[in-house]
mmCIF file of C-alpha atoms (C1' of nucleotides) in Angstrom:
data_model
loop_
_atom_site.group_PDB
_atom_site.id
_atom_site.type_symbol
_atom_site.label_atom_id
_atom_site.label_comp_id
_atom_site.label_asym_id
_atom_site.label_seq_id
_atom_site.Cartn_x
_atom_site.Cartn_y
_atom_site.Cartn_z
ATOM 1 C CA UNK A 271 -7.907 -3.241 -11.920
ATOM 2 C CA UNK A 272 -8.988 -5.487 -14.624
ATOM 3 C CA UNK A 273 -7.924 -5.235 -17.851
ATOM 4 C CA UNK A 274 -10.817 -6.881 -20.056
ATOM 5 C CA UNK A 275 -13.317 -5.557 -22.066
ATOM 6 C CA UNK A 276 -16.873 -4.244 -19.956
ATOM 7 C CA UNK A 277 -19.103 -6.968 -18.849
ATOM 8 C CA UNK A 278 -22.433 -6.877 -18.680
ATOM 9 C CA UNK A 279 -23.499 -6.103 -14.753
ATOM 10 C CA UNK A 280 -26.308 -7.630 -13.263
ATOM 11 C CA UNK A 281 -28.100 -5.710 -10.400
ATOM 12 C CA UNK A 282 -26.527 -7.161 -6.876
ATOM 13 C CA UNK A 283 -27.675 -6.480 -3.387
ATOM 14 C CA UNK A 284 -24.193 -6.639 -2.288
ATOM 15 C CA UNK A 285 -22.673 -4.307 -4.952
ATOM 16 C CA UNK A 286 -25.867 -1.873 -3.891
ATOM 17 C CA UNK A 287 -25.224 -1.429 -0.221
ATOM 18 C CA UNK A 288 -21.642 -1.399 -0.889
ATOM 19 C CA UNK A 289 -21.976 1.799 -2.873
ATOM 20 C CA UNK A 290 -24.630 3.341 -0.415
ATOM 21 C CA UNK A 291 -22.804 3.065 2.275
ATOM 22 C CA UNK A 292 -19.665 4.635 0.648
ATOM 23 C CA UNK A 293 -21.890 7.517 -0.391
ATOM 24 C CA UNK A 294 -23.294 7.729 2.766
ATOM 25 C CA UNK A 295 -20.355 7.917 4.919
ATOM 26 C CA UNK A 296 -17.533 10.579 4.500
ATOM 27 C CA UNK A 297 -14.921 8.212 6.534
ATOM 28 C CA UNK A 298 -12.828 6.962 3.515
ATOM 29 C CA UNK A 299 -13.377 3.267 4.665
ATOM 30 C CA UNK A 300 -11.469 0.509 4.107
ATOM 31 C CA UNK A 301 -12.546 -3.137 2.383
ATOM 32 C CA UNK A 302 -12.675 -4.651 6.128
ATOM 33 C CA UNK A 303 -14.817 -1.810 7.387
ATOM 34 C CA UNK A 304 -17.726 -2.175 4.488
ATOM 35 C CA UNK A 305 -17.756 -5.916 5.439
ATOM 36 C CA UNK A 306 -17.994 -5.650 8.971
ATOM 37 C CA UNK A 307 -21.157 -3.320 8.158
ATOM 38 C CA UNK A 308 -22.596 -5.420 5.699
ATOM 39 C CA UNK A 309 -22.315 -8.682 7.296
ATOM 40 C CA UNK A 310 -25.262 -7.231 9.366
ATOM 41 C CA UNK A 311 -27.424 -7.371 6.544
ATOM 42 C CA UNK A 312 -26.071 -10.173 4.690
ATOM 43 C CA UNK A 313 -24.710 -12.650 7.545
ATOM 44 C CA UNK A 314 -23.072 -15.039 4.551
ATOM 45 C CA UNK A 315 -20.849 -11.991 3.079
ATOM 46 C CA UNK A 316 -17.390 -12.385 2.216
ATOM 47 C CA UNK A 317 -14.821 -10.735 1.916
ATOM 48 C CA UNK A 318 -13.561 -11.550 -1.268
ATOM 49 C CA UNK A 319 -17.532 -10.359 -2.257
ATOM 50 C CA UNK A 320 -16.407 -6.673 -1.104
ATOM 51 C CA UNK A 321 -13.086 -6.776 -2.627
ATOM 52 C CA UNK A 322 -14.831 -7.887 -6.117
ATOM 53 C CA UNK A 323 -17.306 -5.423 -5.949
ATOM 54 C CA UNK A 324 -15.332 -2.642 -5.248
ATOM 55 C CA UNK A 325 -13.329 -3.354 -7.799
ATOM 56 C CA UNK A 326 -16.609 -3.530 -10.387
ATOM 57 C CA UNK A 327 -17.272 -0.133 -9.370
ATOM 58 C CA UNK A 328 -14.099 1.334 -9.570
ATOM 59 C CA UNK A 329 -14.135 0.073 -13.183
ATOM 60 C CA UNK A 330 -17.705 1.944 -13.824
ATOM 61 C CA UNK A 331 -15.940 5.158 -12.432
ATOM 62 C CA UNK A 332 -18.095 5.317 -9.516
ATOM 63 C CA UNK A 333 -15.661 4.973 -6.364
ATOM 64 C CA UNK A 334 -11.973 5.112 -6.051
ATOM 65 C CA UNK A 335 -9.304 3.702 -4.521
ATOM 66 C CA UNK A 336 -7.278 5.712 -1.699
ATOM 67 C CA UNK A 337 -3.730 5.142 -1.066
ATOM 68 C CA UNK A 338 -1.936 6.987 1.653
ATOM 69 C CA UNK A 339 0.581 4.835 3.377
ATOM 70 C CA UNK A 340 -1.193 2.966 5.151
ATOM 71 C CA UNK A 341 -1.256 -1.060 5.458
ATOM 72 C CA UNK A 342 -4.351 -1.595 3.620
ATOM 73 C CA UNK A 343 -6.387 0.559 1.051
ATOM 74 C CA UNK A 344 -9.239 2.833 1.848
ATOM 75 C CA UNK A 345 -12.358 4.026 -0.635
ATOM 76 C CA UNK A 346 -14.631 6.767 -1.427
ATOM 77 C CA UNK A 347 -17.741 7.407 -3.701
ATOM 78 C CA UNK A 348 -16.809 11.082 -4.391
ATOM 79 C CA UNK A 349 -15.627 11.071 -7.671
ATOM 80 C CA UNK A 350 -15.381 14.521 -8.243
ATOM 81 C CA UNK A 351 -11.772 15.619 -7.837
ATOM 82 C CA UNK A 352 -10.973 17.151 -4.252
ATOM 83 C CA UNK A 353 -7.989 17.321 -2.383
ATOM 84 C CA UNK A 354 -7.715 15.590 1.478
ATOM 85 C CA UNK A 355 -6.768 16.422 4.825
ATOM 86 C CA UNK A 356 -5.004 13.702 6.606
ATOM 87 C CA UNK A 357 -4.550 13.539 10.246
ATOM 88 C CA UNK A 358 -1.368 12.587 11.018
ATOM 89 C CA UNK A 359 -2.608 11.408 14.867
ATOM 90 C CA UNK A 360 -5.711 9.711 14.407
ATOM 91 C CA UNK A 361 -5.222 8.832 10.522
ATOM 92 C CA UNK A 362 -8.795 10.406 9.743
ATOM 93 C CA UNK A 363 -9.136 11.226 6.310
ATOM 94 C CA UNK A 364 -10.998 14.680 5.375
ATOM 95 C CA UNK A 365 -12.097 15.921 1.818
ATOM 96 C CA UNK A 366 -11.349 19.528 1.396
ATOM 97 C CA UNK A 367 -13.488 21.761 0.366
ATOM 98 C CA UNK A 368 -10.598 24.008 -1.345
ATOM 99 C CA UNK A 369 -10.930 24.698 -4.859
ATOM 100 C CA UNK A 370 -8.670 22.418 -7.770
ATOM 101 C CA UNK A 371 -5.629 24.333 -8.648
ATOM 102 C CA UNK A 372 -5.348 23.342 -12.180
ATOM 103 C CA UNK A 373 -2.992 26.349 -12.571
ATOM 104 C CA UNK A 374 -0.435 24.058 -10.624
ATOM 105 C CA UNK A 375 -0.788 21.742 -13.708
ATOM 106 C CA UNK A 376 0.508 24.995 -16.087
ATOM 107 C CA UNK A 377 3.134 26.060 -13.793
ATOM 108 C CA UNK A 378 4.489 22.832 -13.510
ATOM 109 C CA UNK A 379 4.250 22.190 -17.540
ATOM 110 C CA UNK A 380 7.071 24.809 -17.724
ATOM 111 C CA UNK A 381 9.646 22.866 -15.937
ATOM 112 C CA UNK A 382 9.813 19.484 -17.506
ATOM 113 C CA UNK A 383 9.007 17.658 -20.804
ATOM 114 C CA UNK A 384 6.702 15.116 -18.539
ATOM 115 C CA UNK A 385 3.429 15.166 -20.223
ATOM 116 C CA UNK A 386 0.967 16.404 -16.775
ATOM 117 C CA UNK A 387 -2.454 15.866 -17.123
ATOM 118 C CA UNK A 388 -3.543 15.769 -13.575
ATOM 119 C CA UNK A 389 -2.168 16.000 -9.714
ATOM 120 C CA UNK A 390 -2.863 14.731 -6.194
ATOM 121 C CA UNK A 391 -2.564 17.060 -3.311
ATOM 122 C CA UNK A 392 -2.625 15.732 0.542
ATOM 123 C CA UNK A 393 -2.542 17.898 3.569
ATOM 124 C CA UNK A 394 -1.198 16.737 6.737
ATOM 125 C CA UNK A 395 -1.807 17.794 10.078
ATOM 126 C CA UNK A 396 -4.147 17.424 13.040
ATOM 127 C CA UNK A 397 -7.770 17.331 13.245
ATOM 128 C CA UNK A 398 -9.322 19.216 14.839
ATOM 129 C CA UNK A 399 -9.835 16.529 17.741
ATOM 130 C CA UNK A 400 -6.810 15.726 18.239
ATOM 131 C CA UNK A 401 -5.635 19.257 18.366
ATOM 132 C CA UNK A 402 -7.727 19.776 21.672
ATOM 133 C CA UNK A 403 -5.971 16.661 23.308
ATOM 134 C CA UNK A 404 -2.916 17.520 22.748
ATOM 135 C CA UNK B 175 8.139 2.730 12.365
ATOM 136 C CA UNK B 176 9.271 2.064 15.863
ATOM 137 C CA UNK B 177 8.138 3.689 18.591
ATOM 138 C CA UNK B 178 11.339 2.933 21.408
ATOM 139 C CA UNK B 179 13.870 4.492 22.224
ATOM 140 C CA UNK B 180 16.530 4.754 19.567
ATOM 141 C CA UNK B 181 19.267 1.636 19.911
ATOM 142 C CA UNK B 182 22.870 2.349 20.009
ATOM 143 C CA UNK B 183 23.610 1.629 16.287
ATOM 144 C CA UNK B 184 26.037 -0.353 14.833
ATOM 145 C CA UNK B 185 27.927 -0.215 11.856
ATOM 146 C CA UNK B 186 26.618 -2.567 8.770
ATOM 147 C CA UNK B 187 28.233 -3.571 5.324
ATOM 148 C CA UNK B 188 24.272 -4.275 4.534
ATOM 149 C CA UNK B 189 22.756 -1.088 5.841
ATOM 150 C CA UNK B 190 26.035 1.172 4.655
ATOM 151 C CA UNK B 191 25.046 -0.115 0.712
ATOM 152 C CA UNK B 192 21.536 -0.045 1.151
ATOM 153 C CA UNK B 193 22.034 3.722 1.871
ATOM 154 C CA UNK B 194 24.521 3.838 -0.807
ATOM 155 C CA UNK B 195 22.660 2.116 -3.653
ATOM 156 C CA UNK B 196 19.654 4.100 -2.736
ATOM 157 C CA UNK B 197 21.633 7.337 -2.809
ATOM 158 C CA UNK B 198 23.146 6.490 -5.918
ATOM 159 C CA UNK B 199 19.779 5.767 -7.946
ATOM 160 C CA UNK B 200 16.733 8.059 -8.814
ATOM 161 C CA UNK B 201 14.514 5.290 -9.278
ATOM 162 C CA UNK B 202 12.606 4.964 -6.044
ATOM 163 C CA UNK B 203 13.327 1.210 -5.756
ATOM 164 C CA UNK B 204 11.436 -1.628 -3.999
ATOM 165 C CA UNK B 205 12.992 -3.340 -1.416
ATOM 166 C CA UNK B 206 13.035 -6.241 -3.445
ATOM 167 C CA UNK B 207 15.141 -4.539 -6.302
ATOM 168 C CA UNK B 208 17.408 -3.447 -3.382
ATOM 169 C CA UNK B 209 17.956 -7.189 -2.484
ATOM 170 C CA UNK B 210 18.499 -8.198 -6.097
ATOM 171 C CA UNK B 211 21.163 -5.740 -6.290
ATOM 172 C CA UNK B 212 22.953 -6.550 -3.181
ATOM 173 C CA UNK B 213 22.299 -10.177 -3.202
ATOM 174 C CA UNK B 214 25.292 -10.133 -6.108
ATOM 175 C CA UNK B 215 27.715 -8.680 -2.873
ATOM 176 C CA UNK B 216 26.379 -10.373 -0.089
ATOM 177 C CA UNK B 217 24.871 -14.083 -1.649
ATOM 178 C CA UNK B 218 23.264 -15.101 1.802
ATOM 179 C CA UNK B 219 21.630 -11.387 2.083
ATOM 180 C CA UNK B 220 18.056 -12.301 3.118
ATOM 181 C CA UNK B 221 14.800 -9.857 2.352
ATOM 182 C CA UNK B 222 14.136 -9.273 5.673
ATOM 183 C CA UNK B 223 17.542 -7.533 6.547
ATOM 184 C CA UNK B 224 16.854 -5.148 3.338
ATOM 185 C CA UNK B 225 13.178 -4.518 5.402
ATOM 186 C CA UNK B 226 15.206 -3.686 8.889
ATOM 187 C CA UNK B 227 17.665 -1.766 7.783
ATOM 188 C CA UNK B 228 15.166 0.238 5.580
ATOM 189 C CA UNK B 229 13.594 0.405 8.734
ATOM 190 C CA UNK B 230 16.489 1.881 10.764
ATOM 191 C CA UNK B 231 17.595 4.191 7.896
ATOM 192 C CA UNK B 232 13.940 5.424 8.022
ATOM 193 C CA UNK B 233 13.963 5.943 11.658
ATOM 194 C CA UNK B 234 17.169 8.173 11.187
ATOM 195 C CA UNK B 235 15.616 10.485 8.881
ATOM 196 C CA UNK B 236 18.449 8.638 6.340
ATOM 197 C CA UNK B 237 15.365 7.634 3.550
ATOM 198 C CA UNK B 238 11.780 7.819 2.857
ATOM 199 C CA UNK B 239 9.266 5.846 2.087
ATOM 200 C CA UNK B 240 6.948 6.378 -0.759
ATOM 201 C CA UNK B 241 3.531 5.482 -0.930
ATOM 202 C CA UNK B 242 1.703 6.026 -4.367
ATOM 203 C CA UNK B 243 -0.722 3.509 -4.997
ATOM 204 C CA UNK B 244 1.230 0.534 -5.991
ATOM 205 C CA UNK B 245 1.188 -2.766 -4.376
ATOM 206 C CA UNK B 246 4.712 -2.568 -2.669
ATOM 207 C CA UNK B 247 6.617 0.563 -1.296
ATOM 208 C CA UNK B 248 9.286 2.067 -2.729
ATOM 209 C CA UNK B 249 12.037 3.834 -1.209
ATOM 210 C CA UNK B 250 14.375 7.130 -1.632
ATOM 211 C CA UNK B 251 17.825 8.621 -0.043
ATOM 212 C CA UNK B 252 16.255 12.514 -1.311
ATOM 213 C CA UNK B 253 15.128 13.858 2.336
ATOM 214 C CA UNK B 254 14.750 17.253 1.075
ATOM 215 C CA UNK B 255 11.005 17.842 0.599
ATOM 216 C CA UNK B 256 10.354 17.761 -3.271
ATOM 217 C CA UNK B 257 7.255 16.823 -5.123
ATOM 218 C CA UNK B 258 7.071 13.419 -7.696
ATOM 219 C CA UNK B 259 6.518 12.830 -11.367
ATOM 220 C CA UNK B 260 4.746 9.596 -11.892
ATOM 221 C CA UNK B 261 4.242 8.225 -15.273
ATOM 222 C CA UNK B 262 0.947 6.385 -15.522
ATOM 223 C CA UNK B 263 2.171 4.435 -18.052
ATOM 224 C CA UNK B 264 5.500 2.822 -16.861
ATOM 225 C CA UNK B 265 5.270 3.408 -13.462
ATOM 226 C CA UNK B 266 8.319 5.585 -13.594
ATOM 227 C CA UNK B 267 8.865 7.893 -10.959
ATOM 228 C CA UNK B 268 10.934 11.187 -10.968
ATOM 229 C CA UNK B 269 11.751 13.638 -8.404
ATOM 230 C CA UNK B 270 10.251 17.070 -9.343
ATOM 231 C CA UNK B 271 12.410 19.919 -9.318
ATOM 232 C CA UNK B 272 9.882 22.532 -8.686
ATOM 233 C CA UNK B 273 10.148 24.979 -5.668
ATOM 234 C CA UNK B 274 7.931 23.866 -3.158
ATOM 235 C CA UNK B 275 4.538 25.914 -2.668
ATOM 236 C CA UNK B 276 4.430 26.686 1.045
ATOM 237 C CA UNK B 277 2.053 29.184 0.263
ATOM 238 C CA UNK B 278 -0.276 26.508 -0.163
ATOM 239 C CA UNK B 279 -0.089 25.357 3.202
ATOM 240 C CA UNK B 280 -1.468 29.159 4.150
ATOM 241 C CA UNK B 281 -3.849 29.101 1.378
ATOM 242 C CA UNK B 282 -5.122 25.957 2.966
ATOM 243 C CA UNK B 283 -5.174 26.992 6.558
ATOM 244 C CA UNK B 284 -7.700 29.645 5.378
ATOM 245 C CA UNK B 285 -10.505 27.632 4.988
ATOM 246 C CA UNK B 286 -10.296 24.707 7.938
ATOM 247 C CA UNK B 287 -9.892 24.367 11.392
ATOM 248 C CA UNK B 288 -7.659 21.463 10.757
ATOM 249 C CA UNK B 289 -4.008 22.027 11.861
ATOM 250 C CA UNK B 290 -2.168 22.212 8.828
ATOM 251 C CA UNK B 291 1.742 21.296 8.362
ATOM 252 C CA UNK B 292 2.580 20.158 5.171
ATOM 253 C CA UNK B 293 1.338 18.908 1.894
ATOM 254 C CA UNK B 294 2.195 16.081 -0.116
ATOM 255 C CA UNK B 295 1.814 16.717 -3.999
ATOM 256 C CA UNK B 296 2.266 14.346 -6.891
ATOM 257 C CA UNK B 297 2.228 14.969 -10.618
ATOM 258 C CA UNK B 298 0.601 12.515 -12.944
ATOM 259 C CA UNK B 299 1.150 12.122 -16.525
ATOM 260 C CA UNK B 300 3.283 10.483 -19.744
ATOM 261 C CA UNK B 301 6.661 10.295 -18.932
ATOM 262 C CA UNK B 302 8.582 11.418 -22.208
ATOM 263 C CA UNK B 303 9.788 8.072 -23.302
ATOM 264 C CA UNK B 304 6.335 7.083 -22.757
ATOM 265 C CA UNK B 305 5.031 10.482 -24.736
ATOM 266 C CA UNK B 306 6.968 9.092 -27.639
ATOM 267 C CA UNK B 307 5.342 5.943 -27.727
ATOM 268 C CA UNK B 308 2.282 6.905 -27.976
ATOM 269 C "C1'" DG C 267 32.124 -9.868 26.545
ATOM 270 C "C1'" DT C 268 28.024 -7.306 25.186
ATOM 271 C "C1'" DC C 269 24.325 -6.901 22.429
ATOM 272 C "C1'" DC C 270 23.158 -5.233 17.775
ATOM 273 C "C1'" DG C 271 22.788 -7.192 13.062
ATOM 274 C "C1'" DT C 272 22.079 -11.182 10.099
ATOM 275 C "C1'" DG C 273 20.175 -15.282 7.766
ATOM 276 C "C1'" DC C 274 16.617 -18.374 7.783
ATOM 277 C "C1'" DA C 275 12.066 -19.567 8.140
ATOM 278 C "C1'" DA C 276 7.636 -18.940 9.701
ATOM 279 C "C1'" DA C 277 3.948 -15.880 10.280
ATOM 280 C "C1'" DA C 278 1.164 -11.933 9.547
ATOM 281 C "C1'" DG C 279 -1.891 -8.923 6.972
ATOM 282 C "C1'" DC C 280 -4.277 -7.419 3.024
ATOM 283 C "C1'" DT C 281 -6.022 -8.759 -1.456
ATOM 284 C "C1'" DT C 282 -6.938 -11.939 -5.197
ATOM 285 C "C1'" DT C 283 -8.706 -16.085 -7.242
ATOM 286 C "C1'" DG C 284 -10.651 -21.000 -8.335
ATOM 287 C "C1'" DC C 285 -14.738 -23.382 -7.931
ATOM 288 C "C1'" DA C 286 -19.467 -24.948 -7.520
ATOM 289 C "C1'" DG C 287 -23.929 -23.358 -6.774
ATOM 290 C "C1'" DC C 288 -27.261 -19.282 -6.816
ATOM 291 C "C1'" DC C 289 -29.628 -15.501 -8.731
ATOM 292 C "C1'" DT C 290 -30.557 -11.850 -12.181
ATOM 293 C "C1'" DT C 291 -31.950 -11.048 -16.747
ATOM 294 C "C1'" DA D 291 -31.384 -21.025 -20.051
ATOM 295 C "C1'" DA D 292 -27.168 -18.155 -19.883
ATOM 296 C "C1'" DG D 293 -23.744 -16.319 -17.432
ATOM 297 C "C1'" DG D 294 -22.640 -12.864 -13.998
ATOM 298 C "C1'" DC D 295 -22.475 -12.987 -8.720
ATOM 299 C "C1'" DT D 296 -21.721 -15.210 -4.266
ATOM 300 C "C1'" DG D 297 -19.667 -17.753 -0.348
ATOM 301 C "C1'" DC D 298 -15.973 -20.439 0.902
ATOM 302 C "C1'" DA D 299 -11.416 -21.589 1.016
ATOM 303 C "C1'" DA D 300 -6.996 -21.532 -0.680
ATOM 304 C "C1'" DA D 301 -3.428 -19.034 -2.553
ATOM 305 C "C1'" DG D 302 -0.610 -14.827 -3.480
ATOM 306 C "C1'" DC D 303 2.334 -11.065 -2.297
ATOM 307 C "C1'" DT D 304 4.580 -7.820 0.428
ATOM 308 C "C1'" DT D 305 6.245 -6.990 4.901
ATOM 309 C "C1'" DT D 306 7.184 -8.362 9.684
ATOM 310 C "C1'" DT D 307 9.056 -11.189 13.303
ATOM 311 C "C1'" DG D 308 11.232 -15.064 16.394
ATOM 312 C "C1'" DC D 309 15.402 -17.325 17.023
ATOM 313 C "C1'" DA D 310 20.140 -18.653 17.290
ATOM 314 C "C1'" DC D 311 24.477 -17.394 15.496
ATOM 315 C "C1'" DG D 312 27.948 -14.011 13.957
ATOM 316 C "C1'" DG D 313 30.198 -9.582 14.113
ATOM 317 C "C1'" DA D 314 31.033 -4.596 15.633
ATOM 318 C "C1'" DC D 315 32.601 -2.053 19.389
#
DNA sequence: GTCCGTGCAAAAGCTTTGCAGCCTT
DNA sequence: AAGGCTGCAAAGCTTTTGCACGGAC
């Protein structure tokens, strides 16, 4: 998350495919994941490359950063706010296609002086997947 | 998160305050504020005890750990389910006392095939120290 | 006496950063 | 030509783990 005033972005190949693939993937990847894919197409990549690109674009607003308990951080290029189904066997992560309850924002306005402007709502449970196994 | 068979537990001065101190406090601390605090009682306390114990209290249903986006994990004693204030400004976070919406669970069911069993729901916003601030 | 818990230190795992050279504009 | 972008490597930070000793039962 930087903190300094908006640079002024160049075009990169790197950056590019980075965001492609996170659009064109619904698996919530993480950092390691996009580099394993990309080394395919650039064989120098680095790590640190990902990391600093995915950071540029979180800054332009056009992916975000998931954290749900896990060891390392996952991503995704829908920006549009949804809510996500997490499987608590296999640790896929969904997006839900259930409507925002912004009411939950009002509702909740009436029980504390806490300024809300927004929530985050998870669902856990198992996939559909791992429901047949077990 | 260990997957054996539970041990045949001991008693602890260490893992009795950690409980303690965590029950005591409605700041979600990191493990690392835990060890400042009990460093003062037990000088030769090491981080990694404060991890294992958090550990073991964990595994006993004793305390949860919190994920929310931060760089380290924080920690309660509150096992009932309740939802989270988080102020985007300090970093404060407050347990929510707001009934929990199981009826969102059943809402949800409604429109996947994915086993549903609970929710996780976080409020985001200016704290009211914070709202005065600004 | 048994064996769990502790302190210490090293290691692990994910992410960030310094630097010199490359590439976009 | 300017300066953002890259690869490489080192460093940073939080958390985990191996080991020998100490303490609870």
């Amino acid at each position: 998350m930087r903190k300094q005033e908006p640079l002024k972005l160049r075009q990169s190949k790197q950056r590019n495919r980075i965001l492609e693939l996170l659009r064109s993937t619904g698996s919530h990847p993480t950092a390691d994941w996009l580099y394993d894919q990309l080394k395919k197409e650039f064989p120098r990549l680095s790590l640190g490359t990902v990391y600093r690109n995915l950071s540029t674009l979180i800054d332009q607003g056009l992916v975000k950063k998931i954290h749900f308990g896990s060891t390392f951080d996952r991503f995704e290029a829908n920006i549009q706010p949804h809510y996500h189904l997490i499987c608590e066997s296999c640790g896929t992560i969904l997006d839900f296609e259930m409507p925002i309850y912004d009411d939950l924002n009002q509702q909740a306005k009436q029980l504390t002086n806490f300024n809300i402007r927004h929530h985050k709502l998870e669902f856990f449970g198992m996939c559909e997947s791992c429901n047949g196994k077990g």
